[in-house]
Coordinates of C-alpha atoms and ligand atoms in Angstrom, one line a residue:
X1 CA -90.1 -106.7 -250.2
X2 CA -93.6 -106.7 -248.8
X3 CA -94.5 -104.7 -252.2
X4 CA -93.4 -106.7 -255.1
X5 CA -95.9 -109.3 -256.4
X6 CA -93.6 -112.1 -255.6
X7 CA -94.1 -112.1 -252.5
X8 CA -97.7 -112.8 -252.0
X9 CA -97.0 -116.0 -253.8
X10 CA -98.1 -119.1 -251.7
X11 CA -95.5 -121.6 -253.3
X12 CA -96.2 -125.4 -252.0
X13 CA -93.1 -126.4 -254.4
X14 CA -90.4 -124.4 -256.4
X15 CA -87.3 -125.5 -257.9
X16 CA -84.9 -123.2 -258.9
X17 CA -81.0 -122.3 -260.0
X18 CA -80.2 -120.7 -257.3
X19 CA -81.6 -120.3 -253.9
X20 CA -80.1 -117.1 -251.8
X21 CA -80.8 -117.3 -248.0
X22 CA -80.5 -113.6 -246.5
X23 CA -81.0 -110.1 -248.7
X24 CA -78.5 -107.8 -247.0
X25 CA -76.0 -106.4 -249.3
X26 CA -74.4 -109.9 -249.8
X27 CA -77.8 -111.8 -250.5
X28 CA -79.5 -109.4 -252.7
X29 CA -76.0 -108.2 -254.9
X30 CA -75.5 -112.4 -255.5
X31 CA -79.5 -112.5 -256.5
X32 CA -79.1 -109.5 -258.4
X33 CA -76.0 -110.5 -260.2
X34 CA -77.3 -114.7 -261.2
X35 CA -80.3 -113.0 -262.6
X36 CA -78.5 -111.0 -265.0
X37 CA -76.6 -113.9 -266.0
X38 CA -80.0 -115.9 -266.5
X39 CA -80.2 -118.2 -263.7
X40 CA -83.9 -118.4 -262.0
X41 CA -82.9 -116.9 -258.6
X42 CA -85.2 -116.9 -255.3
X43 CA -84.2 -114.8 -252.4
X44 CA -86.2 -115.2 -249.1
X45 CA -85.3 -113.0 -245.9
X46 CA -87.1 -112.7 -242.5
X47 CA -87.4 -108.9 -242.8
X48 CA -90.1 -106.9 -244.3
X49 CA -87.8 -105.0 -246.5
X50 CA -84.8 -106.1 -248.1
X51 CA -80.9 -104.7 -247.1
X52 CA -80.3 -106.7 -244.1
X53 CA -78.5 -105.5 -241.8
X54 CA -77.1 -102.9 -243.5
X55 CA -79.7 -101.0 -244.9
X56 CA -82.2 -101.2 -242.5
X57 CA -80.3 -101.0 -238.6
X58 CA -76.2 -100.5 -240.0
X59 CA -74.7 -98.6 -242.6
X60 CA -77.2 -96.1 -243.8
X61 CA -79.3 -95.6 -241.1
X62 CA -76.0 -94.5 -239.1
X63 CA -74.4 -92.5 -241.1
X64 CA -77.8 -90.7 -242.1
X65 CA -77.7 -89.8 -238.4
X66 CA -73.5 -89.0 -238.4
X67 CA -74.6 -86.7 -241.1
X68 CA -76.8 -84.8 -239.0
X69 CA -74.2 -85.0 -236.6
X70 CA -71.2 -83.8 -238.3
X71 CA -73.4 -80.8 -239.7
X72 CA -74.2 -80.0 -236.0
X73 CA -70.3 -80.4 -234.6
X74 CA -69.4 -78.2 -237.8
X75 CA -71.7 -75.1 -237.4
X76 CA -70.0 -75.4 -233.6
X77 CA -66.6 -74.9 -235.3
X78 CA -67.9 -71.9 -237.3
X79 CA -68.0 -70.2 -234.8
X80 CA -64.2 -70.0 -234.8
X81 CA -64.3 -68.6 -238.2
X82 CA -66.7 -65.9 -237.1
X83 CA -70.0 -67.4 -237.7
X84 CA -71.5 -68.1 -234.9
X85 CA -74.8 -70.3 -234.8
X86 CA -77.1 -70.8 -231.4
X87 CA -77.5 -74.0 -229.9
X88 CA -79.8 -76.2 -232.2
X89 CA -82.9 -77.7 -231.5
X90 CA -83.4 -81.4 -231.7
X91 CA -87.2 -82.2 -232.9
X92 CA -86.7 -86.3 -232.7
X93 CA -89.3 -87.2 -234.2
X94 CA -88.5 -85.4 -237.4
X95 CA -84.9 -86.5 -237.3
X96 CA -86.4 -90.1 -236.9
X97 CA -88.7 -89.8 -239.8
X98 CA -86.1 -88.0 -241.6
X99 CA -83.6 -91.3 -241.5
X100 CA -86.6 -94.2 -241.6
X101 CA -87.6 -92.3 -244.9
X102 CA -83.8 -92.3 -246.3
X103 CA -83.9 -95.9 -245.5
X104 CA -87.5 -96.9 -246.9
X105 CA -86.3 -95.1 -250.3
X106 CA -83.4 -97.2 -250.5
X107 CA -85.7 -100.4 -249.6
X108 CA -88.1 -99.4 -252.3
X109 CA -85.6 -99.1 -254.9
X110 CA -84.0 -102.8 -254.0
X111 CA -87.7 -104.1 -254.4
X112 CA -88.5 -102.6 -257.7
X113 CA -84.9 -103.6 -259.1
X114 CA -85.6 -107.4 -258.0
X115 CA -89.2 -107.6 -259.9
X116 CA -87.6 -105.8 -262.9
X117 CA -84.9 -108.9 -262.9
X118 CA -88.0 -111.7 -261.5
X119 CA -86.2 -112.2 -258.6
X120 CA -88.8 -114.0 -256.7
X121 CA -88.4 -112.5 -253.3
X122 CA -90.5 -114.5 -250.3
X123 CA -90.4 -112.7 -246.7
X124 CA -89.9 -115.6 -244.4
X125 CA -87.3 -117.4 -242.4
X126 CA -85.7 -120.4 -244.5
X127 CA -84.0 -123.5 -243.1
X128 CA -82.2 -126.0 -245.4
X129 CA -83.9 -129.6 -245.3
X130 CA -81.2 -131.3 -247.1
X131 CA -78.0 -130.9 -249.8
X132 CA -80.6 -129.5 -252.1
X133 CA -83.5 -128.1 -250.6
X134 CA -85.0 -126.0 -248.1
X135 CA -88.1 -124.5 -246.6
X136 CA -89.4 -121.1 -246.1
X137 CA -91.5 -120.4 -243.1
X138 CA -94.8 -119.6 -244.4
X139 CA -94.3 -120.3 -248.2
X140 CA -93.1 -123.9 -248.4
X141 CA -90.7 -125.8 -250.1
X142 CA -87.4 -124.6 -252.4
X143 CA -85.2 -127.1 -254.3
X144 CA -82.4 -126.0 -255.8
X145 CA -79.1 -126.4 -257.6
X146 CA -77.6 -124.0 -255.9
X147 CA -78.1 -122.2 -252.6
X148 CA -75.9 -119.2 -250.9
X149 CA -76.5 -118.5 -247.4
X150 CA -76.0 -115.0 -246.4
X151 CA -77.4 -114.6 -243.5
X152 CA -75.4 -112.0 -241.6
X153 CA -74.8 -111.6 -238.3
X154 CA -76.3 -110.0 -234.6
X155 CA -74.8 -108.1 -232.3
X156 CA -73.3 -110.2 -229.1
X157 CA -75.4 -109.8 -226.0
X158 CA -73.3 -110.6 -223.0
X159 CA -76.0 -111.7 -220.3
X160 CA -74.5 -108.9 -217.7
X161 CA -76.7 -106.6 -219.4
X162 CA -79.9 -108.6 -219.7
X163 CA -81.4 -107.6 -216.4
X164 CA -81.2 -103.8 -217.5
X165 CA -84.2 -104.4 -219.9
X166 CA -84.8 -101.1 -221.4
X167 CA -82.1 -99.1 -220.5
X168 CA -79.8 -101.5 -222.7
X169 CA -79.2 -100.5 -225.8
X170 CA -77.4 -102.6 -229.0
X171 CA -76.6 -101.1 -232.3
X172 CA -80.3 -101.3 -233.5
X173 CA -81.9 -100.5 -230.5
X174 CA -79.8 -96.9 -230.8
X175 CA -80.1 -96.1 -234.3
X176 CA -84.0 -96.4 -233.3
X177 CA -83.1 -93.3 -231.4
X178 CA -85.8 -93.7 -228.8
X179 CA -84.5 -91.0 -226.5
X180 CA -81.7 -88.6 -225.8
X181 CA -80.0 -90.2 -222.6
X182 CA -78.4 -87.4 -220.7
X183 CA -75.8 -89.9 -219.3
X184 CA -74.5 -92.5 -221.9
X185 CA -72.2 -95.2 -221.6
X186 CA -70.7 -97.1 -224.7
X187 CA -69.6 -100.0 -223.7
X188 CA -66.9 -101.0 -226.3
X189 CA -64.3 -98.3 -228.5
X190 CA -64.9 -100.6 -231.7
X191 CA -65.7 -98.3 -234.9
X192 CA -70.1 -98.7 -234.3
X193 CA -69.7 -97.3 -230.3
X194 CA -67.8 -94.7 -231.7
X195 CA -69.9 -94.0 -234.8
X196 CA -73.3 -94.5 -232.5
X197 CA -71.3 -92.5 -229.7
X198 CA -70.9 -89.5 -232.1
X199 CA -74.1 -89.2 -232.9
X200 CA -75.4 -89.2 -229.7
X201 CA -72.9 -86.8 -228.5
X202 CA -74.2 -84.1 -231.0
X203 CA -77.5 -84.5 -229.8
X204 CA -76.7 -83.5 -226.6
X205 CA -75.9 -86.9 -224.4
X206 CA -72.9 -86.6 -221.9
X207 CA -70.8 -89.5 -223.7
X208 CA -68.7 -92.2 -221.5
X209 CA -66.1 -94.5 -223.7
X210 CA -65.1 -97.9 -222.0
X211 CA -62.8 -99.6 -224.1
X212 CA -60.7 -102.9 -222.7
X213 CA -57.6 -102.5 -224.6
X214 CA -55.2 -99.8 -224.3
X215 CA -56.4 -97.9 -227.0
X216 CA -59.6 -96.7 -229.4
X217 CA -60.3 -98.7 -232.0
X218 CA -58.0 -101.9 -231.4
X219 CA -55.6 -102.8 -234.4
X220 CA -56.0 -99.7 -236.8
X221 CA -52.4 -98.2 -236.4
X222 CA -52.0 -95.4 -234.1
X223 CA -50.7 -92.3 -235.9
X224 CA -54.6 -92.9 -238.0
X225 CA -56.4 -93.0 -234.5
X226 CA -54.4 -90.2 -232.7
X227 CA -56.1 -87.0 -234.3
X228 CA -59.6 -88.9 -234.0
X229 CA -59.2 -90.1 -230.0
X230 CA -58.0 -85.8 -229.1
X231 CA -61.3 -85.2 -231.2
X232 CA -63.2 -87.5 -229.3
X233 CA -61.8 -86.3 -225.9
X234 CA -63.6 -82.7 -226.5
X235 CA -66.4 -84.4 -227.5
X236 CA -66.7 -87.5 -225.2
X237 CA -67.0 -86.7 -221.5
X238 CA -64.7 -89.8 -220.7
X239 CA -62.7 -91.8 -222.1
X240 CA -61.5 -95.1 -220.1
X241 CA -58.9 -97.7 -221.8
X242 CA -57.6 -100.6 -220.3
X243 CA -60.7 -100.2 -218.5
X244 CA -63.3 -103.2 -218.0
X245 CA -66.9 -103.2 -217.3
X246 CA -67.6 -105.8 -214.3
X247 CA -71.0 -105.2 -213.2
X248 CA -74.1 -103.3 -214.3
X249 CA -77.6 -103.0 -212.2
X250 CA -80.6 -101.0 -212.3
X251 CA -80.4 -98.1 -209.1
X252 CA -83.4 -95.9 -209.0
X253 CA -84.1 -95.8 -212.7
X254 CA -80.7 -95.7 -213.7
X255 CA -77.4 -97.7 -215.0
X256 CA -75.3 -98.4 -212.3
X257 CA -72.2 -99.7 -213.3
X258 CA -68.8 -101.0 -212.0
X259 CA -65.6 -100.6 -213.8
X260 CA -61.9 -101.9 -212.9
X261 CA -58.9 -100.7 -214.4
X262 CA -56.2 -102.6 -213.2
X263 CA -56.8 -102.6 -209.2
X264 CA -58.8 -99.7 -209.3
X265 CA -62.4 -100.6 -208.9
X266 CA -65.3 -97.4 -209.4
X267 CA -68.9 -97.4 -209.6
X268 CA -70.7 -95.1 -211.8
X269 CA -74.1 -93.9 -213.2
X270 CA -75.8 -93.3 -216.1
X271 CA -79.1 -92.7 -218.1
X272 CA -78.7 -95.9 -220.6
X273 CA -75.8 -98.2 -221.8
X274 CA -75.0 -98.9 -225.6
X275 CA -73.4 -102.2 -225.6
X276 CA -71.2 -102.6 -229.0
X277 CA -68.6 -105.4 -228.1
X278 CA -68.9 -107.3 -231.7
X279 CA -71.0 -109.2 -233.3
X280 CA -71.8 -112.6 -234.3
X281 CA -72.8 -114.8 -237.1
X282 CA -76.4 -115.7 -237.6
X283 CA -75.8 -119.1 -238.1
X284 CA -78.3 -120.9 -236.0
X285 CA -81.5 -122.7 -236.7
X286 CA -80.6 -122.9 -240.7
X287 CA -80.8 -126.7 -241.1
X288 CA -76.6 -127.1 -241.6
X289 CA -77.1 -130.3 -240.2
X290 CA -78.7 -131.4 -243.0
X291 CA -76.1 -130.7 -244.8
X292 CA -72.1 -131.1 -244.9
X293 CA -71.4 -127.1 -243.9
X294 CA -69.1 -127.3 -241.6
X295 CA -68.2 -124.1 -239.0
X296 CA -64.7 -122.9 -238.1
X297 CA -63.5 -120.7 -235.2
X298 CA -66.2 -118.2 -234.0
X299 CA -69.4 -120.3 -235.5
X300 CA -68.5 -118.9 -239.2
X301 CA -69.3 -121.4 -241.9
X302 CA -65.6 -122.6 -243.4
X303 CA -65.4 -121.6 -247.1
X304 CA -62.7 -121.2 -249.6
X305 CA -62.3 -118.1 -251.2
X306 CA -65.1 -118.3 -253.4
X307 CA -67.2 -118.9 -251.0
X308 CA -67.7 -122.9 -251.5
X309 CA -68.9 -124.7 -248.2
X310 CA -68.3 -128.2 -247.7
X311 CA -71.2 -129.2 -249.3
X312 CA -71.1 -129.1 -252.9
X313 CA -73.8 -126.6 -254.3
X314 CA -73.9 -124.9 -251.1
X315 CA -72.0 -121.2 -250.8
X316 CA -71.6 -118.8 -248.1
X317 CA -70.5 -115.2 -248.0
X318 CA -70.9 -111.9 -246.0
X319 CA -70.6 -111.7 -241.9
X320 CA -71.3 -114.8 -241.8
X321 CA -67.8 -116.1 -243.0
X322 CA -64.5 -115.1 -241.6
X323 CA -62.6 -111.8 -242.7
X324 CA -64.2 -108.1 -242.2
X325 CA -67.6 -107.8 -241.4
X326 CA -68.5 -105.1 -244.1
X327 CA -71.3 -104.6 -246.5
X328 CA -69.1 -104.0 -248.8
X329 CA -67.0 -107.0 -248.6
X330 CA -70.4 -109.1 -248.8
X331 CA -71.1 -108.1 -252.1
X332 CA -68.0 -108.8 -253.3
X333 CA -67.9 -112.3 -251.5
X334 CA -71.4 -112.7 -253.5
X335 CA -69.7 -111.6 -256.6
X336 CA -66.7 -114.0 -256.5
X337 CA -69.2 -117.0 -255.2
X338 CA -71.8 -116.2 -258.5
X339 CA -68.7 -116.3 -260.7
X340 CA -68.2 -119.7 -259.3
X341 CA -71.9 -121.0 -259.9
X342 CA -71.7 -119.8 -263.7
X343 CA -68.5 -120.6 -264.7
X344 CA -66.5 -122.5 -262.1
X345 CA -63.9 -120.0 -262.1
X346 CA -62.8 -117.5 -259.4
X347 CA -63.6 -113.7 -260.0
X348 CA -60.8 -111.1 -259.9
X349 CA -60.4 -110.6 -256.1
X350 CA -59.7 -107.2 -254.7
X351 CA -58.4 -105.3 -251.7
X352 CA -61.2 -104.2 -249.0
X353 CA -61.0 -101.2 -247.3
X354 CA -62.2 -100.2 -244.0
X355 CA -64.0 -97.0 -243.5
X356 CA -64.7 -95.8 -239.4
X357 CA -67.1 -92.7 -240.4
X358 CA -66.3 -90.4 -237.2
X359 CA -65.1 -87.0 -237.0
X360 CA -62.4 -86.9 -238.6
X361 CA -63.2 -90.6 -240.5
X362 CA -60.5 -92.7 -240.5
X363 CA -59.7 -95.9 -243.8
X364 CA -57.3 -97.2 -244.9
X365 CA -57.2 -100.0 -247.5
X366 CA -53.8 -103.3 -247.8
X367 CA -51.2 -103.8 -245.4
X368 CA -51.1 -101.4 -242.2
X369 CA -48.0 -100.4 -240.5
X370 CA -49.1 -102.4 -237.5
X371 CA -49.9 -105.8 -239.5
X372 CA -46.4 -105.4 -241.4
X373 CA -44.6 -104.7 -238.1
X374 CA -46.4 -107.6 -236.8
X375 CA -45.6 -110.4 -239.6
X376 CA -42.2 -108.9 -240.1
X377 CA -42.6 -107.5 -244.0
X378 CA -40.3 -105.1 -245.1
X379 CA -41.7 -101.7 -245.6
X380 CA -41.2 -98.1 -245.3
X381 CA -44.0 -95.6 -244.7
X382 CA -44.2 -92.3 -246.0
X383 CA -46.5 -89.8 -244.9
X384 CA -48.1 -86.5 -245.5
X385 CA -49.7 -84.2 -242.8
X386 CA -52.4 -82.4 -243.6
X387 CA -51.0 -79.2 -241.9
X388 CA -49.5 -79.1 -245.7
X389 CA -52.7 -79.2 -247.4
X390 CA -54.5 -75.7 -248.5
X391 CA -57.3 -77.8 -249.0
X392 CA -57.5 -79.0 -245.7
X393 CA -56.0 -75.7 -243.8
X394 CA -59.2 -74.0 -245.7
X395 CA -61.6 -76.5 -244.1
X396 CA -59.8 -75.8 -241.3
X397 CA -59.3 -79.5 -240.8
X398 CA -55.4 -79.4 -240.6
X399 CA -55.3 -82.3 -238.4
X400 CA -55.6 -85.0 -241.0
X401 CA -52.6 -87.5 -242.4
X402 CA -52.3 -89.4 -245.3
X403 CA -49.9 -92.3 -245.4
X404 CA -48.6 -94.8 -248.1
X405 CA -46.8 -98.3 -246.9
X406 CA -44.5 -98.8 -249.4
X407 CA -42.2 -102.1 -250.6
X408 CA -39.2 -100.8 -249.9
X409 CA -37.0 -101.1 -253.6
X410 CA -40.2 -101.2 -255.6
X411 CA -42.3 -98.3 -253.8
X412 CA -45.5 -100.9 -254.6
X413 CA -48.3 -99.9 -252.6
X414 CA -48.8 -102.5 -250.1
X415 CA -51.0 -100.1 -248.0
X416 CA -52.7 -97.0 -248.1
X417 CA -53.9 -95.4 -244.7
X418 CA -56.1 -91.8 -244.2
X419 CA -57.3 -90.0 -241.3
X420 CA -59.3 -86.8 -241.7
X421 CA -62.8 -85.3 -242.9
X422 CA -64.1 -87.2 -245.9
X423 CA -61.0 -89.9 -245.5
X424 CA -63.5 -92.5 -247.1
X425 CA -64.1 -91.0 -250.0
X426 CA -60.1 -90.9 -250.6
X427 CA -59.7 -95.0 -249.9
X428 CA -61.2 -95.7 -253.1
X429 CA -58.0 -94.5 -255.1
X430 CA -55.9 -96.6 -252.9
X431 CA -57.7 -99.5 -253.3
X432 CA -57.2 -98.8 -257.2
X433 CA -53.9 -98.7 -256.9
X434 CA -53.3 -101.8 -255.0
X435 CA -55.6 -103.5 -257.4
X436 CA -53.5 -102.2 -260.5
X437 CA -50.3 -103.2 -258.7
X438 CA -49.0 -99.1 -258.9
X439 CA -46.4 -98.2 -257.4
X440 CA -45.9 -94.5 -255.6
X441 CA -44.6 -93.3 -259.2
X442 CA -47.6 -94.1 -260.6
X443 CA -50.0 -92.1 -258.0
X444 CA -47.5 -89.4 -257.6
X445 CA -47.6 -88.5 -261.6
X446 CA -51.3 -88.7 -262.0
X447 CA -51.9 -84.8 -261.9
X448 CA -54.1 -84.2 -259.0
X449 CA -56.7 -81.2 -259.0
X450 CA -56.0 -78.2 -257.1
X451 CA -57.0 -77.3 -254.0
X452 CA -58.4 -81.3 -252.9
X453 CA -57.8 -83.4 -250.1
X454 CA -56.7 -85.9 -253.0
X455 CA -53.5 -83.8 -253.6
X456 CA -52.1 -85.3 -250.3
X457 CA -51.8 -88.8 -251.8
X458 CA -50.0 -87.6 -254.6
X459 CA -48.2 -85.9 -251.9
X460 CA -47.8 -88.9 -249.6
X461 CA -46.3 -90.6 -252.9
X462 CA -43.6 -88.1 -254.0
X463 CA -42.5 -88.4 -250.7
X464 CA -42.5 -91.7 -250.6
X465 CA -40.3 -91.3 -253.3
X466 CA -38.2 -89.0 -251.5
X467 CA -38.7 -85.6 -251.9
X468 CA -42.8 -84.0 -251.8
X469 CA -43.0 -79.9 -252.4
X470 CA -45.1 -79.1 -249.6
X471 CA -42.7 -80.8 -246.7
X472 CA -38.9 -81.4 -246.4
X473 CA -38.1 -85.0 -245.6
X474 CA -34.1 -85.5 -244.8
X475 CA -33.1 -87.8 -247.7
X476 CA -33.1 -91.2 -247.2
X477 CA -29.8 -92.9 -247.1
Ligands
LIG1 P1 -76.8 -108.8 -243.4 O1 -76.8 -107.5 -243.9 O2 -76.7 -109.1 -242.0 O3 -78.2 -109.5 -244.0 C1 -78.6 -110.8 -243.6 C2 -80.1 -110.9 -243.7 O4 -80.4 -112.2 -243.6 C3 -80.8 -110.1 -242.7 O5 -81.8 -109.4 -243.3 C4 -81.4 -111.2 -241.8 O6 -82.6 -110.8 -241.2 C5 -81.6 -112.3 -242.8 N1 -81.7 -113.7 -242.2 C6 -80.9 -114.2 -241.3 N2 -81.2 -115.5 -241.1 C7 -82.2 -115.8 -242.0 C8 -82.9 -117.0 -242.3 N3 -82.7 -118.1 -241.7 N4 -83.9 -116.9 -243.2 C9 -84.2 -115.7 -243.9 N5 -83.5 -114.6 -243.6 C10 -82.5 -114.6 -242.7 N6 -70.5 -102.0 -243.1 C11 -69.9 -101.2 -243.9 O7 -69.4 -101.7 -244.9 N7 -70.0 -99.8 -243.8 C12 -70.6 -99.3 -242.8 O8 -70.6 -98.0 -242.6 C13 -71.3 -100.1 -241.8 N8 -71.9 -99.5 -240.8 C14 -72.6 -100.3 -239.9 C15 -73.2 -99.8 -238.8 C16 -73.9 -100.6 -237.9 C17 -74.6 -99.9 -236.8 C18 -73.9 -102.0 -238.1 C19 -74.6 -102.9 -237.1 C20 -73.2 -102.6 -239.1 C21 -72.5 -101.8 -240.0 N9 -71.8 -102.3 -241.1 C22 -71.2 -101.5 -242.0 C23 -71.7 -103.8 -241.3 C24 -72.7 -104.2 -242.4 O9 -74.0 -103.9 -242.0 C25 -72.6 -105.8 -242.6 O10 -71.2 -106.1 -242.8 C26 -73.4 -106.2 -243.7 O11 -74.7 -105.9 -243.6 C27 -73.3 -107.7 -243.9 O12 -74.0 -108.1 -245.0 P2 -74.6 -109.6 -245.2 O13 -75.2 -109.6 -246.5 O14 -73.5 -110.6 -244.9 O15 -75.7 -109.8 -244.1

């Protein structure tokens, strides 16, 4: 952002269609998307770079690193197929340079496609001053017709850790990836502990998984998280569930840490502790006082669906409204919410999926078997293992399932759930499929290619339907 020519602009007034408050993936898609439907857009952030959270300390600075990781955990596997590689060598600072620069691109590219569309972009913290205006630390004052916060969110910092100063890491502070801890604690089995814990795990740190509930990754239905948790287990050190973290202290140089799992009380050790119990929204210090906005449960703002706030001619979308906290849900929060502003109508909404990008990955998209169980909707499930799948037996990556929850006269997709290498990349046709309202029929008679992981949702469908060709299912009564 610091680049574009906008941004050196000293503005003492501006008045403007829209004013966007926050350029993660929310922010600068809602920018992005007024200015190609002519409105004159600002768009100020704190950060240097536009992306948010998400571009510069979330999405793609992790999974540039799980990349790195899954390549090393893979050349380990090879050597069951008779290619055996030596240990590697980590060079950190290369690695480091290697994910800023993936990350700087990206930045670059998000600051040239703003000036092409005269965003104005202004780096600076903004505060609303009233229903229709606002101020930008450093730049001065916006008024606008319309103004859509999108300010994200932080991770929560529970003020047990504080006293460990430096040997406390949150999600940013490890994707910095300052050192290689020998000894590692994740505090929390959520999908970023186990993403961050992954990486860190490949490069070497002995991993330790404390998770409160009774199982990894709370919610997502258990036959998706079984092949992931045995996967973890060979790569983690430990694993505790049902396990809770009670006190944590700095002992010569070190974490020490207590844990209690029902009356059993330990105290343990380690190098550094990644804290990744949640996060929440940044809504503090924006001016909403000034305002009508009002908050709900968990400090989001309250919205309906197209993101309208209270306050006429205020929106807000992104973490920092209820429902997933995921980039890509923000943009299409930002989508629905611009749709609004032009034409005071609401956009086409869609399903969201959810993608947990470990080894194997696990998404799913719609209703899960858990959530149906739990509201009591009808459903059956069908699945397919992907024991059955040449493609997967090849890539020696037999351990993956693909499942389908199904209405149970219709066979509508109501859900689609995947577990195994490149499982996100396979969501998208779910998500499709819910969107066009297909039912298994549909999926199972679009011709799959031969041999792809994507055969085993056409797979999962003709069973669904009763009868798939690479597994016997008893027919249903
Ligand atoms: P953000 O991206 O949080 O952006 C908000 C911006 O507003 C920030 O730049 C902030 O500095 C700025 N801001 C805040 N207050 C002000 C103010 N008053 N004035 C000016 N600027 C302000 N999601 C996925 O979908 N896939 C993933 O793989 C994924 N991986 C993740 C990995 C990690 C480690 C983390 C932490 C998150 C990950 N997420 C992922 C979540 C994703 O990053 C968020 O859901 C997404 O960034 C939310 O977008 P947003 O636009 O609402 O806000």
């Amino acid at each position: 952002m610091g680049t574009t020519e906008q941004t050196q602009t000293q503005v003492n007034m501006i008045s403007v269609d829209l004013l966007v408050i926050g350029g993660g993936p929310g922010g600068y898609h809602a920018a992005f998307d007024a200015a190609d439907r002519g409105m004159k857009v600002a768009l100020a952030d704190e950060n240097a770079t536009l992306g948010g959270v998400c571009l510069n300390r979330g999405c793609i600075p992790s999974k540039a690193l799980l990349h790195v990781a899954a390549l090393i955990q893979e050349t380990r596997r090879a050597s069951e197929w008779g290619a055996t590689y030596a240990d590697p060598s980590i060079d950190l600072d290369k690695l480091r340079a290697w994910k800023d620069a993936t990350v700087q691109r990206m930045a670059k590219g998000l600051d040239e496609l703003a000036r092409q569309r005269k965003v104005q972009t202004f780096q600076g913290r903004a505060k609303l001053t009233g229903a229709s205006s606002a101020e930008i630390a450093g730049h001065g004052r916006v008024e606008f017709k319309h103004c859509l916060l999108a300010t994200g969110s932080r991770p929560k910092s529970p003020s047990l850790f504080h006293p460990l100063g430096n040997l406390l890491m949150d999600s940013t502070s490890a994707l910095a990836l300052e050192n290689i801890p020998q000894k590692l604690l994740v505090l929390g089995g959520g999908y970023i502990g186990l993403e961050m814990g992954t990486v860190y795990a490949a490069l070497g740190s002995r991993v330790t998984v404390v998770e409160m509930q009774s199982a990894l990754l709370p919610g997502v239905d258990s036959d998706l998280v079984r092949p992931l948790a045995r996967n973890l287990a060979s790569m983690f050190e430990t694993i505790h569930l049902d396990t809770k973290v009670t006190s944590a202290s700095i002992v010569n140089g070190e974490v020490q840490v207590g844990m209690q799992k029902g009356s059993e009380e330990t105290l343990e050790t380690f190098s550094k502790i990644l804290v990744s119990v949640g996060r929440e929204p940044n809504t503090q210090a924006l001016g909403l006082e000034h305002t009508a906005v009002q908050l709900e449960e968990g400090g989001f703002i309250k919205t309906d669906s197209n993101g309208r706030t209270d306050e006429p001619g205020i929106f807000a979308i992104g973490d920092i409204v209820a429902g997933a906290m995921l980039a890509h849900k923000a943009s299409h929060d930002a989508q629905r919410a611009i749709n609004w502003i032009e034409r005071g109508e609401a956009g086409k909404s869609s399903v969201i999926p959810a993608v947990v990008f470990t080894d194997p990955e696990i998404a799913w998209c719609g209703l899960s078997e858990t959530d149906a169980r739990r509201k009591g909707i009808a459903f059956h499930v069908s699945r397919f293992p992907w024991s059955a799948s040449g493609r997967a037996q090849a890539m020696g990556r037999g351990e993956g399932l693909t499942k389908l929850i199904l209405e149970p006269e219709s066979n509508k997709i109501l859900g689609m759930g995947v577990v195994g290498v490149n499982a996100g990349e396979l969501i998208g046709e779910g998500v499709l499929a819910m969107n066009m309202g297909a039912s298994a029929k549909d999926l199972a008679h679009a011709v799959h290619p031969h041999p792809t992981l994507s055969e085993t949702i056409s797979e999962a469908a003709f069973a669904g339907m009763g009868q798939a060709i690479h597994i016997y299912k008893r027919p249903r009564k």
